[in-house]
Amino acid sequence: EVQLTESGGGSVQAGGSLRLSCEASGYAYNRKCMAWFRQAPGKEREGVAEIYTGDDTTSYADSVKGRFTISQDNAKNTVYLQMNSLKPEDTAMYYCALAMGCWGLRERAFGRWGQGTQVTVSS
């Protein structure tokens, strides 16, 4: 079945940038919704950004608008999350997820998940 492989997590100082990558199995990537969620200690999991690979339609959480950009490369079956102007409150485990369609970062729609990659932002 589909495999989601994440990379790019790490530690940065506030104001810095980081780019996360998630590679998906080719047969499952076309015309799918790919998204990034995150969960900080003691907090609920929240949707960060999603993209429909069929037409590049995107959706973002208000907390990251203007700072994060989700994109995808169909040829590489890979979705990216470019994170700029990082803040300490962005610290969380970031998860890649896949769904049949995009419906506004509704967690219940995503049935396939990556292993997670840690992002730590310090002042």
PDB file of N, CA, C and O in Angstrom, residues 3 6 8 24 38 43 46 54 59 80 97 122:
ATOM      1  N   GLN A   3       3.063   4.416   0.685  1.00  0.00           N
ATOM      2  CA  GLN A   3       4.050   4.723   1.706  1.00  0.00           C
ATOM      3  C   GLN A   3       4.388   6.204   1.641  1.00  0.00           C
ATOM      4  O   GLN A   3       4.662   6.738   0.566  1.00  0.00           O
ATOM      5  N   GLU A   6       8.842  11.070   4.973  1.00  0.00           N
ATOM      6  CA  GLU A   6       9.112  12.467   5.269  1.00  0.00           C
ATOM      7  C   GLU A   6      10.594  12.716   5.517  1.00  0.00           C
ATOM      8  O   GLU A   6      11.332  11.814   5.928  1.00  0.00           O
ATOM      9  N   GLY A   8      13.453  16.434   6.285  1.00  0.00           N
ATOM     10  CA  GLY A   8      13.642  17.874   6.359  1.00  0.00           C
ATOM     11  C   GLY A   8      13.474  18.508   7.719  1.00  0.00           C
ATOM     12  O   GLY A   8      13.740  19.704   7.881  1.00  0.00           O
ATOM     13  N   ALA A  24       5.502  10.222  -1.770  1.00  0.00           N
ATOM     14  CA  ALA A  24       4.436   9.230  -1.740  1.00  0.00           C
ATOM     15  C   ALA A  24       4.602   8.219  -2.858  1.00  0.00           C
ATOM     16  O   ALA A  24       5.232   8.487  -3.874  1.00  0.00           O
ATOM     17  N   ARG A  38       0.335  19.080  12.301  1.00  0.00           N
ATOM     18  CA  ARG A  38       1.359  19.154  13.340  1.00  0.00           C
ATOM     19  C   ARG A  38       0.727  18.989  14.709  1.00  0.00           C
ATOM     20  O   ARG A  38      -0.454  19.268  14.918  1.00  0.00           O
ATOM     21  N   LYS A  43      -0.920  19.641  23.102  1.00  0.00           N
ATOM     22  CA  LYS A  43      -1.862  20.307  22.212  1.00  0.00           C
ATOM     23  C   LYS A  43      -2.518  19.311  21.270  1.00  0.00           C
ATOM     24  O   LYS A  43      -2.007  18.216  21.041  1.00  0.00           O
ATOM     25  N   GLU A  46      -3.284  19.716  14.651  1.00  0.00           N
ATOM     26  CA  GLU A  46      -3.927  20.729  13.833  1.00  0.00           C
ATOM     27  C   GLU A  46      -3.439  20.664  12.395  1.00  0.00           C
ATOM     28  O   GLU A  46      -2.282  20.352  12.132  1.00  0.00           O
ATOM     29  N   GLY A  54      -4.143  17.384  -8.214  1.00  0.00           N
ATOM     30  CA  GLY A  54      -4.710  17.467  -9.542  1.00  0.00           C
ATOM     31  C   GLY A  54      -4.727  18.861 -10.130  1.00  0.00           C
ATOM     32  O   GLY A  54      -4.660  19.019 -11.355  1.00  0.00           O
ATOM     33  N   SER A  59      -4.876  25.135   0.785  1.00  0.00           N
ATOM     34  CA  SER A  59      -5.567  25.671   1.943  1.00  0.00           C
ATOM     35  C   SER A  59      -4.570  25.732   3.088  1.00  0.00           C
ATOM     36  O   SER A  59      -3.748  24.834   3.240  1.00  0.00           O
ATOM     37  N   TYR A  80       5.908  19.438  -0.649  1.00  0.00           N
ATOM     38  CA  TYR A  80       6.843  20.197   0.160  1.00  0.00           C
ATOM     39  C   TYR A  80       6.100  21.181   1.057  1.00  0.00           C
ATOM     40  O   TYR A  80       5.002  21.635   0.737  1.00  0.00           O
ATOM     41  N   ALA A  97       0.163  13.611   5.351  1.00  0.00           N
ATOM     42  CA  ALA A  97      -1.022  12.773   5.257  1.00  0.00           C
ATOM     43  C   ALA A  97      -1.615  12.823   3.862  1.00  0.00           C
ATOM     44  O   ALA A  97      -1.419  13.792   3.123  1.00  0.00           O
ATOM     45  N   SER A 122      13.715  27.739  18.301  1.00  0.00           N
ATOM     46  CA  SER A 122      14.129  28.365  19.550  1.00  0.00           C
ATOM     47  C   SER A 122      14.404  29.844  19.350  1.00  0.00           C
ATOM     48  O   SER A 122      14.722  30.296  18.249  1.00  0.00           O
TER      49      SER A 122
END
